[in-house]
Amino acid sequence: MAEVKTNGDHGDDLVIVRNMVKYFPIRGGLLQRVVAQVKAVDDVSFTIKRGETLGVVGESGCGKTTVGRTLLRLVPYTSGQVLFEGRDVFQAGNREMKELRKEMQIVFQDPFSSLDPRMPIGESIMEGLVVHRIGTAAERWERVINLLRLVNMEDFHAKRYPHEFSGGQRQRIGIARALALDPKFIVADEPVSALDVSVQAQVLNILMDLQQQLGLTYLFIAHNLSVVEHISSRVAVMYLGKMAELASRGDIFENPLHPYTQALMSAIPVADPRKAGSRDRIILEGDVPSPINPPAGCHFHPRCRYAMKGLCDQEEPEFKDYGTGHFVACWLVEKEAG
C-alpha cells in the first residue's frame, strides 16, 4: 500500500502515521507457540494536522481503538512508523517516551474503570503531575482545581471518589486528567458511547470548547456517525484492520466513494420520517470476516455488491488520493477514475 504522502518538513502535520501494523499473537499447544496472528491493524497510513479532529469510524472489531493505542505505544507495535512533531514515537527510548507522554494523552471509553476507586478524583488528576515532578504540592492542587473548573465541575468534587459521580461527570474527570500535563494531542477513544444522548452533547461541547481554548488536536474514535459528523474535521473509515476511505467531513458525508462507506452512510437515521423513504438503504450481506484469516484482495469484497471477480478477490487496491485529499482503497473507484 502506498503511504500517505507528506512534505519533508512535516508542515502543519502534528502526527504522521506510516504503514502501521499491529498483530496480536495467538498461542497454542503444549509449548504455547504462536499458531496464528490477529491482524488488528494491517498497514494503515494517515496524517493529523495541528488543531484538527480526525474522526475514525467503523464496525466493532475493525481496529480503530487499536490504532489509537498503538499510536501512543500503550500496546507494542508490530511495524511501521509514527512521527509526532517529527519525533519517532516507535523508536523513542524510555526517557524520550516519558517526555512524549506529556504531549500525547488519551481519554478512555469507560470512565469508571479508568479511575482508581480508592483514590479521590483530585489525586487521580494530579497523578501525572506527581510522576513528572511538576510544581509544588500547592501548585499541583491549584492546577487540579483549575482543570475541574475547565470541565464545568466544582472545587469540592476534588475530594470525592469515582463512585459518587454520574457517568457524564466521570468522563469529564477523565478529560481533566488527560489535560493535566498540558498536552497537544489527545486520543479520544469512544468517549461518549457509554453516555445518554443529552450527556453526550455536553461532553462533545466541552471537547470542542477545549479545542478552541487550548489549541488541541484530536484523534476521535467512534462508531456513531452523527457524533463524528458533529465534531470531526476529517473522517477515516476503517474495515477489518485497513483504511477504506479518508476525506474531509463534507466529502465523506455528501460524496462517499467506497461501497462500505456508502453502506454506513445509508444506515444513519433520518430525523424527518417524510424523507426516510427517499434514501437508498444498503444492506450488507454476510458477516465481517475473521481478522485471523482475512480474505485475499480487497478485504471488503465478500460483502461488496460491486465486487469484480478476478480483481477484487485477488489484488489489494491501493489506498490513494483521488483529488482534494480524498483517499480511497477501491478497484471500482480506480476503474471509474481511469
Coordinates of C-alpha atoms in Angstrom, one line a residue:
M1 CA 0.0 0.0 0.0
A2 CA 1.3 3.5 -0.9
E3 CA 1.9 5.6 2.2
V4 CA 0.1 8.9 2.6
K5 CA 2.5 11.5 1.1
T6 CA 3.7 14.3 3.3
N7 CA 6.2 17.0 2.8
G8 CA 9.7 16.8 4.2
D9 CA 9.4 19.4 6.9
H10 CA 6.0 17.9 8.1
G11 CA 4.3 21.3 7.5
D12 CA 1.1 21.5 9.6
D13 CA 1.1 17.8 10.3
L14 CA 1.3 17.1 14.0
V15 CA 1.0 13.3 13.7
I16 CA 2.2 11.2 10.8
V17 CA 1.4 7.5 10.7
R18 CA 3.2 5.4 8.1
N19 CA 2.3 1.8 7.4
M20 CA 1.3 1.0 11.0
V21 CA 0.9 -2.7 11.7
K22 CA -0.3 -4.4 14.9
Y23 CA -0.8 -8.1 15.1
F24 CA -1.8 -9.9 18.3
P25 CA -0.3 -13.4 18.5
I26 CA -2.5 -16.5 19.2
R27 CA -0.6 -19.2 21.2
G28 CA -1.5 -22.8 21.4
G29 CA -0.1 -26.3 22.1
L30 CA 1.9 -27.6 25.0
L31 CA 4.8 -25.1 24.4
Q32 CA 2.4 -22.2 23.8
R33 CA 3.9 -21.4 20.4
V34 CA 2.4 -18.7 18.1
V35 CA 0.0 -20.6 15.9
A36 CA -1.8 -17.6 14.3
Q37 CA -2.0 -13.8 14.3
V38 CA -4.9 -11.5 14.8
K39 CA -4.3 -8.8 12.2
A40 CA -5.9 -5.9 14.2
V41 CA -4.2 -3.1 12.2
D42 CA -2.7 -4.0 8.9
D43 CA -0.7 -1.3 7.0
V44 CA -2.5 1.9 8.0
S45 CA -1.3 5.4 7.0
F46 CA -2.7 8.8 7.7
T47 CA -1.8 12.3 9.0
I48 CA -3.4 14.6 11.6
K49 CA -2.9 18.3 11.2
R50 CA -2.5 20.7 14.1
G51 CA -5.7 21.8 15.7
E52 CA -8.0 19.4 13.7
T53 CA -10.1 16.5 14.7
L54 CA -9.7 13.3 12.7
G55 CA -12.7 11.0 13.3
V56 CA -12.1 7.3 12.9
V57 CA -15.2 5.1 12.4
G58 CA -16.0 1.5 11.5
E59 CA -17.8 -1.6 12.8
S60 CA -16.8 -3.2 16.1
G61 CA -13.5 -5.1 15.7
C62 CA -12.3 -3.1 12.7
G63 CA -9.1 -2.0 14.6
K64 CA -9.9 1.7 15.3
T65 CA -9.2 1.5 19.1
T66 CA -6.0 -0.5 18.4
V67 CA -4.9 2.3 16.1
G68 CA -5.2 4.9 18.9
R69 CA -3.5 2.7 21.5
T70 CA -0.7 1.6 19.2
L71 CA -0.1 5.2 18.1
L72 CA 0.5 6.1 21.8
R73 CA 2.6 3.0 22.4
L74 CA 0.1 1.8 25.0
V75 CA 0.3 -1.6 23.2
P76 CA 3.6 -2.7 21.5
Y77 CA 3.6 -2.1 17.7
T78 CA 4.5 -4.8 15.1
S79 CA 5.9 -2.5 12.5
G80 CA 5.5 0.9 10.9
Q81 CA 6.4 4.5 11.9
V82 CA 4.6 7.2 13.9
L83 CA 6.1 10.7 13.9
F84 CA 4.9 13.3 16.4
E85 CA 6.3 16.8 15.6
G86 CA 9.0 14.9 13.6
R87 CA 10.0 12.7 16.6
D88 CA 9.8 9.0 16.0
V89 CA 7.4 7.6 18.7
F90 CA 8.1 3.9 18.0
Q91 CA 11.9 4.4 18.2
A92 CA 11.9 6.6 21.3
G93 CA 13.8 5.5 24.3
N94 CA 12.4 5.4 27.8
R95 CA 13.4 9.0 28.7
E96 CA 12.2 10.5 25.4
M97 CA 9.0 8.5 25.6
K98 CA 8.3 9.9 29.1
E99 CA 8.6 13.4 27.7
L100 CA 6.3 12.5 24.8
R101 CA 3.7 11.2 27.2
K102 CA 3.2 14.7 28.5
E103 CA 2.2 15.8 25.0
M104 CA 0.1 12.8 23.9
Q105 CA -2.8 11.7 26.2
I106 CA -5.9 9.5 26.0
V107 CA -9.5 9.7 27.2
F108 CA -10.8 6.2 27.6
Q109 CA -14.2 4.8 26.7
D110 CA -15.1 3.6 30.2
P111 CA -14.5 6.4 32.6
F112 CA -15.3 4.3 35.7
S113 CA -12.7 1.5 35.1
S114 CA -10.1 4.1 34.1
L115 CA -10.3 5.8 37.6
D116 CA -8.9 4.3 40.8
P117 CA -11.9 3.6 43.0
R118 CA -9.8 4.0 46.2
M119 CA -8.4 7.4 45.2
P120 CA -10.2 10.8 45.3
I121 CA -10.5 12.2 41.8
G122 CA -8.3 15.2 42.7
E123 CA -5.4 12.8 43.4
S124 CA -6.2 10.9 40.1
I125 CA -6.0 14.1 38.1
M126 CA -2.8 15.1 40.0
E127 CA -1.1 11.8 39.4
G128 CA 0.6 12.7 36.2
L129 CA 2.0 15.9 37.7
V130 CA 3.5 13.9 40.6
V131 CA 5.1 11.3 38.2
H132 CA 6.7 14.1 36.1
R133 CA 7.6 16.1 39.2
I134 CA 5.8 19.3 38.0
G135 CA 5.3 22.0 40.6
T136 CA 4.9 22.0 44.4
A137 CA 2.1 20.3 46.2
A138 CA 0.2 23.6 46.4
E139 CA 0.7 24.3 42.7
R140 CA -0.5 20.8 41.8
W141 CA -3.6 21.2 43.8
E142 CA -4.3 24.6 42.2
R143 CA -3.9 23.0 38.8
V144 CA -6.4 20.3 39.7
I145 CA -9.0 22.9 40.8
N146 CA -8.5 24.9 37.6
L147 CA -8.9 21.7 35.5
L148 CA -12.1 20.8 37.3
R149 CA -13.5 24.3 36.6
L150 CA -12.4 23.9 33.0
V151 CA -14.7 20.9 32.5
N152 CA -17.6 22.5 34.4
M153 CA -17.2 20.8 37.8
E154 CA -17.0 22.3 41.3
D155 CA -13.9 22.7 43.5
F156 CA -15.3 20.4 46.3
H157 CA -15.5 17.5 43.8
A158 CA -11.7 17.1 44.0
K159 CA -12.1 15.2 47.4
R160 CA -14.8 12.9 46.3
Y161 CA -14.4 9.3 45.0
P162 CA -15.4 8.0 41.5
H163 CA -18.5 6.1 42.6
E164 CA -20.0 9.4 43.8
F165 CA -20.3 10.7 40.3
S166 CA -22.5 10.0 37.3
G167 CA -21.1 8.6 34.0
G168 CA -21.0 12.0 32.4
Q169 CA -19.2 13.6 35.4
R170 CA -16.7 10.7 35.4
Q171 CA -16.0 11.3 31.7
R172 CA -15.4 15.0 32.4
I173 CA -12.9 13.9 35.1
G174 CA -11.2 11.7 32.6
I175 CA -10.9 14.7 30.2
A176 CA -9.5 16.9 33.1
R177 CA -6.9 14.2 33.9
A178 CA -5.9 14.0 30.2
L179 CA -5.3 17.8 30.2
A180 CA -3.3 17.8 33.5
L181 CA 0.1 17.8 31.6
D182 CA -1.0 20.4 29.1
P183 CA -0.9 18.0 26.0
K184 CA -1.0 19.0 22.4
F185 CA -2.7 15.8 21.1
I186 CA -5.4 13.6 22.7
V187 CA -6.8 10.3 21.5
A188 CA -10.5 10.2 22.5
D189 CA -11.4 6.5 22.4
E190 CA -15.2 6.4 22.1
P191 CA -15.6 9.0 24.9
V192 CA -19.4 9.3 24.7
S193 CA -20.5 5.8 23.6
A194 CA -21.5 4.8 27.2
L195 CA -23.4 8.0 27.9
D196 CA -27.0 9.2 27.5
V197 CA -27.7 11.3 24.4
S198 CA -28.2 14.5 26.4
V199 CA -24.9 13.9 28.3
Q200 CA -23.2 13.1 25.1
A201 CA -23.9 16.6 23.8
Q202 CA -22.5 18.1 27.0
V203 CA -19.2 16.2 26.7
L204 CA -18.8 16.8 23.0
N205 CA -19.3 20.6 23.6
I206 CA -16.7 20.5 26.3
L207 CA -14.2 18.8 24.0
M208 CA -14.9 21.3 21.2
D209 CA -14.6 24.3 23.5
L210 CA -11.3 23.0 25.0
Q211 CA -10.0 22.5 21.4
Q212 CA -10.7 26.2 20.7
Q213 CA -9.3 27.4 24.0
L214 CA -6.2 25.2 24.2
G215 CA -5.4 24.5 20.5
L216 CA -5.8 20.8 21.0
T217 CA -5.6 18.1 18.3
Y218 CA -7.9 15.1 18.5
L219 CA -8.0 11.6 17.1
F220 CA -11.7 10.9 17.8
I221 CA -12.7 7.2 17.7
A222 CA -16.4 6.4 17.5
H223 CA -19.0 4.2 15.8
N224 CA -21.8 6.8 16.0
L225 CA -21.6 8.6 12.6
S226 CA -23.8 11.5 13.8
V227 CA -21.3 12.2 16.6
V228 CA -18.4 12.0 14.2
E229 CA -20.1 14.4 11.8
H230 CA -20.6 16.9 14.6
I231 CA -17.1 17.0 15.9
S232 CA -14.7 16.0 13.1
S233 CA -12.7 18.0 10.6
R234 CA -11.8 14.9 8.5
V235 CA -13.1 11.3 8.8
A236 CA -11.3 8.0 8.3
V237 CA -13.3 4.8 7.7
M238 CA -11.8 1.5 8.7
Y239 CA -12.7 -2.0 7.7
L240 CA -11.0 -5.2 9.0
G241 CA -7.8 -3.5 10.0
K242 CA -7.4 -1.3 7.0
M243 CA -8.3 2.2 5.8
A244 CA -11.1 2.1 3.3
E245 CA -11.6 5.9 2.9
L246 CA -10.3 9.1 4.3
A247 CA -11.6 12.6 3.4
S248 CA -12.9 15.9 4.7
R249 CA -16.2 15.7 6.7
G250 CA -18.1 17.2 3.9
D251 CA -16.8 14.8 1.2
I252 CA -17.3 11.7 3.4
F253 CA -20.9 12.5 4.3
E254 CA -22.0 14.1 1.0
N255 CA -20.0 12.1 -1.5
P256 CA -18.8 8.7 -0.1
L257 CA -16.8 6.8 -2.7
H258 CA -16.1 3.4 -1.1
P259 CA -19.1 0.9 -1.1
Y260 CA -18.5 0.2 2.6
T261 CA -18.7 3.9 3.4
Q262 CA -21.8 4.2 1.3
A263 CA -23.4 1.4 3.3
L264 CA -22.5 3.1 6.6
M265 CA -24.0 6.4 5.5
S266 CA -27.2 4.8 4.3
A267 CA -27.7 3.5 7.9
I268 CA -27.7 6.9 9.5
P269 CA -31.2 7.5 11.0
V270 CA -33.2 10.2 9.3
A271 CA -34.8 12.8 11.7
D272 CA -37.7 13.6 9.3
P273 CA -39.8 10.5 8.6
R274 CA -41.1 12.1 5.4
K275 CA -37.6 11.9 4.0
A276 CA -36.8 8.4 5.2
G277 CA -38.2 6.7 2.1
S278 CA -36.1 8.8 -0.3
R279 CA -32.8 7.2 0.9
D280 CA -31.4 4.1 -0.7
R281 CA -30.8 1.8 2.2
I282 CA -27.8 -0.5 1.5
I283 CA -28.0 -3.8 3.4
L284 CA -24.6 -5.6 3.7
E285 CA -24.9 -9.3 3.4
G286 CA -22.8 -11.8 5.4
D287 CA -20.6 -11.3 8.5
V288 CA -17.3 -9.4 8.9
P289 CA -14.5 -11.9 8.0
S290 CA -12.2 -13.0 10.8
P291 CA -9.1 -10.8 11.3
I292 CA -7.1 -14.0 11.9
N293 CA -7.7 -15.0 8.2
P294 CA -8.8 -12.0 6.2
P295 CA -9.9 -12.6 2.6
A296 CA -7.4 -12.1 -0.2
G297 CA -7.5 -9.0 -2.4
C298 CA -9.9 -6.3 -1.1
H299 CA -11.0 -7.3 2.4
F300 CA -14.5 -5.9 1.7
H301 CA -15.1 -7.9 -1.5
P302 CA -17.1 -10.8 0.1
R303 CA -19.8 -8.3 1.1
C304 CA -19.5 -5.8 -1.7
R305 CA -22.3 -5.6 -4.3
Y306 CA -19.8 -4.2 -6.9
A307 CA -17.1 -6.8 -6.4
M308 CA -15.3 -7.7 -9.7
K309 CA -14.3 -11.4 -9.9
G310 CA -10.6 -11.9 -10.8
L311 CA -9.7 -8.4 -9.5
C312 CA -11.3 -7.5 -6.2
D313 CA -10.9 -11.1 -4.8
Q314 CA -7.2 -11.3 -5.8
E315 CA -5.5 -8.0 -5.8
E316 CA -5.5 -5.5 -2.9
P317 CA -6.4 -2.0 -4.0
E318 CA -4.0 0.9 -3.3
F319 CA -5.1 3.5 -0.7
K320 CA -4.6 6.6 -2.9
D321 CA -5.7 10.2 -3.3
Y322 CA -8.4 10.8 -5.9
G323 CA -8.3 14.5 -5.5
T324 CA -8.6 17.2 -2.8
G325 CA -7.2 14.8 -0.2
H326 CA -10.0 12.2 -0.7
F327 CA -8.2 8.8 -0.1
V328 CA -9.9 5.6 -1.1
A329 CA -8.9 1.9 -1.4
C330 CA -11.3 0.5 -4.1
W331 CA -10.9 -1.0 -7.5
L332 CA -14.3 0.4 -8.6
V333 CA -13.2 3.9 -7.8
E334 CA -9.9 3.3 -9.6
K335 CA -11.7 1.9 -12.7
E336 CA -14.1 4.9 -12.8
A337 CA -11.2 7.4 -12.3
G338 CA -9.2 5.7 -15.0

